[in-house]
Coordinates of C-alpha atoms and ligand atoms in Angstrom, one line a residue:
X1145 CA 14.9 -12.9 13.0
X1146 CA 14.7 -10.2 10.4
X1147 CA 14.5 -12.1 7.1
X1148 CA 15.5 -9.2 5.2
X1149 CA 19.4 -9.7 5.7
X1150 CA 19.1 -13.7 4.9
X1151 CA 17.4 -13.6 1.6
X1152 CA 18.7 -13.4 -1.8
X1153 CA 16.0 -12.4 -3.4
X1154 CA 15.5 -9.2 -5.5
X1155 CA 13.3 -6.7 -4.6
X1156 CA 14.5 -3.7 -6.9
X1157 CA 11.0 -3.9 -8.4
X1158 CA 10.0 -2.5 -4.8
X1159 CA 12.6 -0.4 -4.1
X1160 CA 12.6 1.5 -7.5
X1161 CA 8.6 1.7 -8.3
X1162 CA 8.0 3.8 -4.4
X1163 CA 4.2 3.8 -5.5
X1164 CA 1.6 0.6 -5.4
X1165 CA -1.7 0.1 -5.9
X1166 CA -3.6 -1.5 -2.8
X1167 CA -7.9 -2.9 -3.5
X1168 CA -9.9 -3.5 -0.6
X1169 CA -13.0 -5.6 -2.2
X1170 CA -15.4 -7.9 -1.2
X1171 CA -18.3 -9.0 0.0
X1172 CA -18.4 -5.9 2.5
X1173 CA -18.6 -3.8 -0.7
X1174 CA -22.4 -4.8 -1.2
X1175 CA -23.3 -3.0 2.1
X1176 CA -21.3 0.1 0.7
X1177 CA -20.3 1.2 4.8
X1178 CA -16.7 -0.3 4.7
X1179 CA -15.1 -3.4 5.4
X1180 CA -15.6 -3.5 9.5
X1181 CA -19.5 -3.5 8.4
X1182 CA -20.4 -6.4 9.9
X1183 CA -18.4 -5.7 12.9
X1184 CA -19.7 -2.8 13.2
X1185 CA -23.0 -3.8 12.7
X1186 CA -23.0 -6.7 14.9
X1187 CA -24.4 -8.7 11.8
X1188 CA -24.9 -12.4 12.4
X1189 CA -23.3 -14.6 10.0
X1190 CA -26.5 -16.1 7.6
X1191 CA -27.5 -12.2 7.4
X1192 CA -24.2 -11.2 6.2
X1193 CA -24.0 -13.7 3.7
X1194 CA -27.4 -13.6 2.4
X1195 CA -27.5 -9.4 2.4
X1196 CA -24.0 -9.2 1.0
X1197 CA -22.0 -11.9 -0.1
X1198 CA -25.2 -13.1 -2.3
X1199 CA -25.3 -9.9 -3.5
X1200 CA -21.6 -9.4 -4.4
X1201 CA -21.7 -10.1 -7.9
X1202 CA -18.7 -8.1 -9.9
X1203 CA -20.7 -7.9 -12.7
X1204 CA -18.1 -4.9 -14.2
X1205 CA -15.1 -6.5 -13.1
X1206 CA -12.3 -5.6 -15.3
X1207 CA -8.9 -6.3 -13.9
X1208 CA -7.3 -5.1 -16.7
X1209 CA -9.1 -1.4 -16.3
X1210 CA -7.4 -1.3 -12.5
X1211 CA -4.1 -2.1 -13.8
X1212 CA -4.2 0.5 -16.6
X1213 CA -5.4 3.1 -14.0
X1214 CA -2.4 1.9 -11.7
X1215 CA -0.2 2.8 -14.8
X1216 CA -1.5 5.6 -15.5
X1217 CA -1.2 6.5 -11.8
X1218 CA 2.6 5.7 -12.1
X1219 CA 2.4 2.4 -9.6
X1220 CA 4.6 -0.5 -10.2
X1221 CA 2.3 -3.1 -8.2
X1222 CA -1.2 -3.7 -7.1
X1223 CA -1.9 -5.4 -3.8
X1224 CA -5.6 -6.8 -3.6
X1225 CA -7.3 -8.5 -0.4
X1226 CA -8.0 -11.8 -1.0
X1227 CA -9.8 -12.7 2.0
X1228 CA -10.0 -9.8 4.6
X1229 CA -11.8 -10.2 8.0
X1230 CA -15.0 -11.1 6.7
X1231 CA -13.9 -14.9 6.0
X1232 CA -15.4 -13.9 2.4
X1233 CA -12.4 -15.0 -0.3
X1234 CA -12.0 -14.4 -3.1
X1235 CA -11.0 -17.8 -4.7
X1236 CA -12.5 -21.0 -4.6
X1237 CA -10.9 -22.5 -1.3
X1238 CA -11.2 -25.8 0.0
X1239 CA -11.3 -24.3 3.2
X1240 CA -14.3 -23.0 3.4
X1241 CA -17.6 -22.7 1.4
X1242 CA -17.9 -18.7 1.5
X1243 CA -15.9 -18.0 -1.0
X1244 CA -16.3 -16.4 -4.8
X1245 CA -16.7 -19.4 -6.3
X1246 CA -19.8 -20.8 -4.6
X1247 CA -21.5 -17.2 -3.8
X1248 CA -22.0 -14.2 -5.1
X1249 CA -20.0 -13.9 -8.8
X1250 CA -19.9 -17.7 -8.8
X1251 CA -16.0 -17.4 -10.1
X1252 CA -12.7 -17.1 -9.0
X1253 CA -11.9 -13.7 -9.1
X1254 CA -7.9 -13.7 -8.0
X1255 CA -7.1 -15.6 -11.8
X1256 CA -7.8 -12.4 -13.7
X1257 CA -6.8 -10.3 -11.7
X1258 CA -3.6 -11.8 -11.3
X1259 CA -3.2 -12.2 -15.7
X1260 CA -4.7 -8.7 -16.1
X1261 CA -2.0 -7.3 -13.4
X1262 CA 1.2 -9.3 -15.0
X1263 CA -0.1 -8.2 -18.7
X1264 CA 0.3 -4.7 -17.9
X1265 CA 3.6 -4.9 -16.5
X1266 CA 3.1 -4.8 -13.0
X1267 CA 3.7 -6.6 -10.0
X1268 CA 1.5 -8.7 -8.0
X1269 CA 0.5 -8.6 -4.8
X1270 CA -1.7 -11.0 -2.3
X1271 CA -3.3 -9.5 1.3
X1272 CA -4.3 -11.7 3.5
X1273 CA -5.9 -11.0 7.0
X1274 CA -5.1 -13.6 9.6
X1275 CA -8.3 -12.6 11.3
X1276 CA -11.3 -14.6 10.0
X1277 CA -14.4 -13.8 12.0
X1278 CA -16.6 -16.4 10.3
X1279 CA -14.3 -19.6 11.2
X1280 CA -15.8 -21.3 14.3
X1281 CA -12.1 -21.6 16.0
X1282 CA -11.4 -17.6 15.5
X1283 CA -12.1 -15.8 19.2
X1284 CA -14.6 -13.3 18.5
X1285 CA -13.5 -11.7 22.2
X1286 CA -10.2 -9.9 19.9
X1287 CA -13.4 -8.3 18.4
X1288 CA -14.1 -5.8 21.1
X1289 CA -16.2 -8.6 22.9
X1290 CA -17.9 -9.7 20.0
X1291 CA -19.4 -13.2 20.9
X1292 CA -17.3 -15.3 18.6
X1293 CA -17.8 -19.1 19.0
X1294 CA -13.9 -19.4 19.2
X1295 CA -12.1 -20.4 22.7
X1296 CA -8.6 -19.0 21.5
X1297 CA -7.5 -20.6 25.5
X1298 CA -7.8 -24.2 23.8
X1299 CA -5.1 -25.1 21.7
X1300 CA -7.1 -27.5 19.3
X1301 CA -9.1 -24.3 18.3
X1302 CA -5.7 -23.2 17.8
X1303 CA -4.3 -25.6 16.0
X1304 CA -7.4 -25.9 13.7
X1305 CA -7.2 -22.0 12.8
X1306 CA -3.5 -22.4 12.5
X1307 CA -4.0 -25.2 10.0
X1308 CA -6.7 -23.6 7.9
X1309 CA -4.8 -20.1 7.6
X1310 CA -2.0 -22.3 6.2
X1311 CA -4.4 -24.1 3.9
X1312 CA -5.3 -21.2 2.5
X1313 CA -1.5 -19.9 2.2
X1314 CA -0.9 -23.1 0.6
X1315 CA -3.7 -22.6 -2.3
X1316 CA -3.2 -18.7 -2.6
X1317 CA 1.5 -19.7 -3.4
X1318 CA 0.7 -22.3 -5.6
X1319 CA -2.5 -21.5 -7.8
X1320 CA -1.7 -18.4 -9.2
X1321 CA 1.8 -18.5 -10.9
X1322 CA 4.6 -16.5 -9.4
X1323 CA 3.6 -13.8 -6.6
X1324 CA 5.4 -11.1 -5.9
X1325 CA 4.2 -9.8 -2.9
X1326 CA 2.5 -11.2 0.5
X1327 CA 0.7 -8.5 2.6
X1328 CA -0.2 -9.6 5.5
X1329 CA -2.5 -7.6 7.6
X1330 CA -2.5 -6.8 11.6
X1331 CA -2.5 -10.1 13.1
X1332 CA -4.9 -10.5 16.1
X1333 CA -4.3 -12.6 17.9
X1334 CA -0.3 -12.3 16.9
X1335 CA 0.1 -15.5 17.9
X1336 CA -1.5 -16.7 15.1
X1337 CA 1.7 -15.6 13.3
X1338 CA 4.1 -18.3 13.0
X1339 CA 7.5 -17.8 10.8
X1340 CA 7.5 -21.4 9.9
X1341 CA 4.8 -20.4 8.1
X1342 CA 6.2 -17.9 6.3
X1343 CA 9.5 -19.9 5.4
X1344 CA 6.7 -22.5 3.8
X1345 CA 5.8 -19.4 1.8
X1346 CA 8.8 -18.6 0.6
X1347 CA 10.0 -22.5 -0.4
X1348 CA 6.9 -21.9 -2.2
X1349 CA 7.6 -19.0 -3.5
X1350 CA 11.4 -18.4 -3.7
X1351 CA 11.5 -14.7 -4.4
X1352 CA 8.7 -13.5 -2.6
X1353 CA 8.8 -10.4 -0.7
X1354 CA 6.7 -10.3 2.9
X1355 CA 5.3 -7.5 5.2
X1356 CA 6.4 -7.7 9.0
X1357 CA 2.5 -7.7 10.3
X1358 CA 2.4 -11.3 10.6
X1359 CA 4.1 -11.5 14.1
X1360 CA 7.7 -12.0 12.8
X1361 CA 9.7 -8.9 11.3
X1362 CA 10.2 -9.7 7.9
X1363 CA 11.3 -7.6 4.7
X1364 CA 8.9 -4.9 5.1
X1365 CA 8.1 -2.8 8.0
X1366 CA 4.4 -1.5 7.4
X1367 CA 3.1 2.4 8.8
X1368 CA -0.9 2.4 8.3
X1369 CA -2.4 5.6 7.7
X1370 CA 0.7 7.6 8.7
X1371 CA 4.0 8.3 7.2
X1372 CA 6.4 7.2 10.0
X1373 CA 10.0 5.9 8.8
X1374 CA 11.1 3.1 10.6
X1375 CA 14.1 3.8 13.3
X1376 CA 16.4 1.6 11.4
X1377 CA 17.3 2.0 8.3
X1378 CA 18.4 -0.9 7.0
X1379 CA 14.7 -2.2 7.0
X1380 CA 12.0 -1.5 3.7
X1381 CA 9.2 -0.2 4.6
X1382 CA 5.7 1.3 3.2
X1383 CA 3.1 3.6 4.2
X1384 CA -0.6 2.5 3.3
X1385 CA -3.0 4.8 3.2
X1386 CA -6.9 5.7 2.0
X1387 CA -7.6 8.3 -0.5
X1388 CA -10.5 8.9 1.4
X1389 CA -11.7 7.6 5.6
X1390 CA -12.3 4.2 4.6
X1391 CA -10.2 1.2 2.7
X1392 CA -13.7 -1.0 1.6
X1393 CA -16.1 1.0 -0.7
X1394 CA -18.4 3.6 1.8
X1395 CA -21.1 5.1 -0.2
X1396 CA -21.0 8.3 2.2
X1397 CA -17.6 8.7 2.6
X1398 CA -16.8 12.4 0.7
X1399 CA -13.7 13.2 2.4
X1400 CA -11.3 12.6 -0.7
X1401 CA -8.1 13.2 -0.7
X1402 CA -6.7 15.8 -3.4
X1403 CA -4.1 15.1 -6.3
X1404 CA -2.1 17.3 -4.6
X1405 CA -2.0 15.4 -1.3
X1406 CA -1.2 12.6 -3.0
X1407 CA 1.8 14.2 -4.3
X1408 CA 2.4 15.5 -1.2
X1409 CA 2.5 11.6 0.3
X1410 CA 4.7 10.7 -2.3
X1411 CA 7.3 12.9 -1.4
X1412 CA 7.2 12.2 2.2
X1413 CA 7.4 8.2 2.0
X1414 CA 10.4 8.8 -1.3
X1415 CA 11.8 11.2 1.2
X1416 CA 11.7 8.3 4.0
X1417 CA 13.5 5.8 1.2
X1418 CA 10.0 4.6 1.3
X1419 CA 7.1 3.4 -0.8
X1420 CA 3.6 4.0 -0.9
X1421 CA 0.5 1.8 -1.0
X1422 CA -2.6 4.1 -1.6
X1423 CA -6.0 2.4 -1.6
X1424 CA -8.9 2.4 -3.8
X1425 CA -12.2 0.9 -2.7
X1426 CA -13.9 -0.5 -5.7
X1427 CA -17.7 -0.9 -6.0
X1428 CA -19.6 -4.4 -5.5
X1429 CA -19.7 -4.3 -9.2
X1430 CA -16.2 -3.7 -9.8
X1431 CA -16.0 0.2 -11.2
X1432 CA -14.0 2.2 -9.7
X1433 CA -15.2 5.3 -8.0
X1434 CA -15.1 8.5 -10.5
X1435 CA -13.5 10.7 -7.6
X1436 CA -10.7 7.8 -7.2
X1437 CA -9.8 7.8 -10.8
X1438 CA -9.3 11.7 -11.1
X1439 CA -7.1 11.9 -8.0
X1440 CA -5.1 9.1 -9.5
X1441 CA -5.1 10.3 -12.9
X1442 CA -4.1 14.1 -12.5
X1443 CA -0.9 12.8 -9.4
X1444 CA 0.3 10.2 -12.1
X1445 CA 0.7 12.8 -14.6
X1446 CA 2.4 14.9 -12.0
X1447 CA 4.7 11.9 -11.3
X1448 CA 4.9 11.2 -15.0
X1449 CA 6.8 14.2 -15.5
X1450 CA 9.2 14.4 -11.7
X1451 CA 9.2 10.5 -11.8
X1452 CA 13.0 10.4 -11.6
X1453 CA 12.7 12.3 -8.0
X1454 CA 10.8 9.7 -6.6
X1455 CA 11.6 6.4 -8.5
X1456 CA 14.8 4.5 -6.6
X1457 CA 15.1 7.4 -4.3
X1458 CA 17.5 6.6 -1.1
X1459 CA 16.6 8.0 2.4
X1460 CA 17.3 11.7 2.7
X1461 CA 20.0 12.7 5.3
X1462 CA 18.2 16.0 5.6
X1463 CA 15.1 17.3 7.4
X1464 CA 12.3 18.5 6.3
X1465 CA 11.7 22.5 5.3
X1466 CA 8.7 25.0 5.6
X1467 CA 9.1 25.0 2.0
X1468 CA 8.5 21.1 1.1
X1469 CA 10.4 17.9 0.9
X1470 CA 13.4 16.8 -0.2
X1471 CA 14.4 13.4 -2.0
X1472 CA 17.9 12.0 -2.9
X1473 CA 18.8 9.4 -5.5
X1474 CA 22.7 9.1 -6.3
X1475 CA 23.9 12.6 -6.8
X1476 CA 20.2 14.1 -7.8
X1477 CA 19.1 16.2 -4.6
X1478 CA 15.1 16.9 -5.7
X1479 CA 13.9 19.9 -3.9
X1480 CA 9.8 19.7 -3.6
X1481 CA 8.5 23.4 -3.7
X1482 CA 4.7 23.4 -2.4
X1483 CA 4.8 26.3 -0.6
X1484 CA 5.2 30.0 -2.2
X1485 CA 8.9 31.2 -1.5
X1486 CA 9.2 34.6 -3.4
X1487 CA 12.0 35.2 -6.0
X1488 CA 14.4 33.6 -3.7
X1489 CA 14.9 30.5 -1.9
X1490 CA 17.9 29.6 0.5
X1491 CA 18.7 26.3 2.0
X1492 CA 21.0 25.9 4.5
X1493 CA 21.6 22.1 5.2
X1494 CA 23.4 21.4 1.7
X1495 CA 27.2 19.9 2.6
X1496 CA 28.1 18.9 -1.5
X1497 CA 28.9 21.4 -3.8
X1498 CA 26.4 21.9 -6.5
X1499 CA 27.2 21.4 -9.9
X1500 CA 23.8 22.5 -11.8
X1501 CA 19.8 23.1 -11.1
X1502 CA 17.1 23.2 -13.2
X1503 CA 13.5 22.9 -12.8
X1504 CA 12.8 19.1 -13.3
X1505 CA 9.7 19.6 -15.2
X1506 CA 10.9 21.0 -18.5
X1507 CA 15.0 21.4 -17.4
X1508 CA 15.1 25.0 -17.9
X1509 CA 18.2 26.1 -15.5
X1510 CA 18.0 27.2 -12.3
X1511 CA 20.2 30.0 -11.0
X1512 CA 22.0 29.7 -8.1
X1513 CA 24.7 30.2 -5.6
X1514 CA 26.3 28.1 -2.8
X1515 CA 27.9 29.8 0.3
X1516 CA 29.2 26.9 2.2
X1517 CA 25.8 24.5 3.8
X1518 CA 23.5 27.8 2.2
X1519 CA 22.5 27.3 -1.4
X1520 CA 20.3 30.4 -2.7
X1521 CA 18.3 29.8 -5.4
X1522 CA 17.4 33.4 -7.4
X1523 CA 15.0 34.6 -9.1
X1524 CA 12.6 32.0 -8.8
X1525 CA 8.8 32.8 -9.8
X1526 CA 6.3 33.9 -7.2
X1527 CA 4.0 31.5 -8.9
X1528 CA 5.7 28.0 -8.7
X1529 CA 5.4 26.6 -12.0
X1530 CA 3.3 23.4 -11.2
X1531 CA 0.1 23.7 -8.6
X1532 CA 0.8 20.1 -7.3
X1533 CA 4.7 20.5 -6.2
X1534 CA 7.4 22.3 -8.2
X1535 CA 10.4 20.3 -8.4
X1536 CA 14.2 21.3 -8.7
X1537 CA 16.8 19.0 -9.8
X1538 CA 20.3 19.7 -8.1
X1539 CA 23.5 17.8 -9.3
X1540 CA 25.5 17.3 -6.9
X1541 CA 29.7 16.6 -6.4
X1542 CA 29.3 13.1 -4.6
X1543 CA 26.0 11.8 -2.9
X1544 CA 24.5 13.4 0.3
X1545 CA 25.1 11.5 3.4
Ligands
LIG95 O1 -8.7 -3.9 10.0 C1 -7.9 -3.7 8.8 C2 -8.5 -2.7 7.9 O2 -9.8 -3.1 7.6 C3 -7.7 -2.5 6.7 O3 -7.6 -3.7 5.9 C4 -6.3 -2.0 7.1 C5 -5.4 -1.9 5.8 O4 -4.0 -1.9 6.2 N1 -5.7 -3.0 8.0 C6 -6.5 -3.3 9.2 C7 -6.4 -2.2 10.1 O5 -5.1 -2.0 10.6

């Protein structure tokens, strides 16, 4: 059942901000090889903890410096992993005793991020991985044969994992005020997933938003590391991806995305009617990678300025062109410019009339003229205005369908 159409919940917040935040942190981030590491690595258990977790110790945490970079970066939430695979949470659960609390920074890290997230504005946002490779129930085999301790066949072992995972639910909807947003990551087994579940989640918290990944399509259909529009289009959906090859902090990993790319994203998923949740990877300290906050930093002043053609933006009726992307909000018809189109420009796929066009950075007018679906645009400088995407505002009679 699709949740989406029963609820009466309001998720404007998501539909108008396009752009979150997403923090992969944790224990893993000691190791500084990403968050599979001790997949990867076949590490056993006592090693992990005692090489990472006992070394994870946040002493630079500053909640309230990610938040002001998400704002700066122009992002209306920030989504951060409270437990991922690892088992390692963030909080002090009752479920386990490798958690934040006991090990490592001794503290519950989720409280200030969750005051320092709300203070500046923004929205807040819980993952959670059903997959906990550290609880003795969890079948290691999903692991690509990795000898977990868990026989997923018997359905106690079931039933105990099934019973913790809600625990954990239980603590994560009622200890930290109102939440926003539950991410759930790719369930393995998707079994695990159970909508009653989720409908204890959202007694819990009434206005709640949910990703689809826990088994049961919810309010938000999830694309990883692609930008792929779901078919239907009645459905939300968001498009997470790295800024560079990894979500967890990886010491080696140089292959950052540019500002421009980013850009480039955000005009694909606001094109899609979609948002997009971009990842930063702090360090086990807490900082913040010095490449992560440029990128962030020189796109959120691009989207500072050509905010309106992303913000609330619809799903565009039209396909793309050679020339760049087009979004649609109301009777605004943004035209993104990234590639170098001479002194003239001519769309053809362009059914409303066109009242005015101007460049959306700065307003100066556009010229133009419209013979029937082909809209010319004259005169336009060989070099576009802005290096990270030069966007033109059209008014339009009516809104593009
Ligand atoms: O295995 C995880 C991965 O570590 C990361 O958390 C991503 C983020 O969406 N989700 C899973 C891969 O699909």
């Amino acid at each position: 059942m699709n949740q989406q159409n029963s609820t009466s919940a309001d998720f404007s917040w998501f539909d108008h901000s396009r752009y979150g935040m997403f923090v992969h942190w944790g224990a893993y981030s000691v190791a500084a090889r990403g968050e599979w590491v001790r997949n990867r690595e076949r590490i056993p258990q006592d090693e992990y903890a005692r090489l990472y977790a006992d070394n994870f110790r946040a002493e630079k945490y500053d909640p309230a410096a990610w938040a002001a970079l998400a704002k700066e970066a122009g992002m209306g939430y920030v989504v951060i992993t409270t437990r991922h695979h690892d088992g390692f949470a963030l909080w002090p659960t009752a479920t386990s005793d490798f958690h934040a609390g006991r090990v490592g920074p001794k503290r519950d890290l989720l409280k200030p991020f969750v005051e320092a997230v709300r203070a500046a504005g923004l929205r807040v946002g819980f993952y959670f991985s059903p997959a906990d490779w550290r609880h003795s129930d969890y079948p290691g085999s999903y692991y690509r044969d990795w000898p977990g301790t868990g026989d997923w066949c018997s359905p106690d072992a079931r039933a105990r994992m099934l019973s913790c995972y809600r625990e954990q639910l239980v603590e994560l909807m009622t200890g930290y005020g109102k939440i926003d947003y539950l991410w759930y990551d790719g369930c393995i087994p998707a079994d695990l997933a159970t909508p009653e579940i989720n409908e204890e989640v959202i007694r819990l918290q009434p206005h709640i938003l949910i990703n689809e990944r826990n088994g049961a399509p919810w309010h938000v259909h999830i694309s990883e590391q692609a930008i792929n529009p779901p078919k239907r289009r009645d459905m939300r959906w968001e498009a997470c991806m790295t800024l560079n090859d990894n979500w967890g902090w990886h010491a080696g990993d140089t292959n950052w995305k540019s500002a421009r790319e980013v850009v480039k994203m955000l005009c694909e998923t606001a094109a899609g009617g979609g948002n997009l949740l971009l990842n930063i990877g702090p360090r086990p300290d807490g900082s913040v990678p010095g490449e992560t906050v440029r990128i962030l930093r020189e796109s959120g002043a691009w989207l500072a300025r050509n905010g309106d053609a992303i913000r609330g933006c619809e799903r565009s009726p039209f396909t793309w062109n050679n020339w760049g992307r087009v979004t649609v909000r109301g009777n605004r018809v943004y035209l993104h410019i990234r590639n170098g189109t001479g002194r003239e420009l001519c769309w053809a796929e362009l059914k409303n009339k066109v009242l005015a066009a101007r460049w959306l950075d700065g307003g100066a007018p556009v010229k133009f003229d419209q013979q029937g679906e082909r809209l010319f645009l004259r005169d336009l400088p060989v070099e576009l205005p802005d290096p990270l995407t030069s966007t033109i505002e059209l008014t339009v009679e009516g809104a593009p369908e």
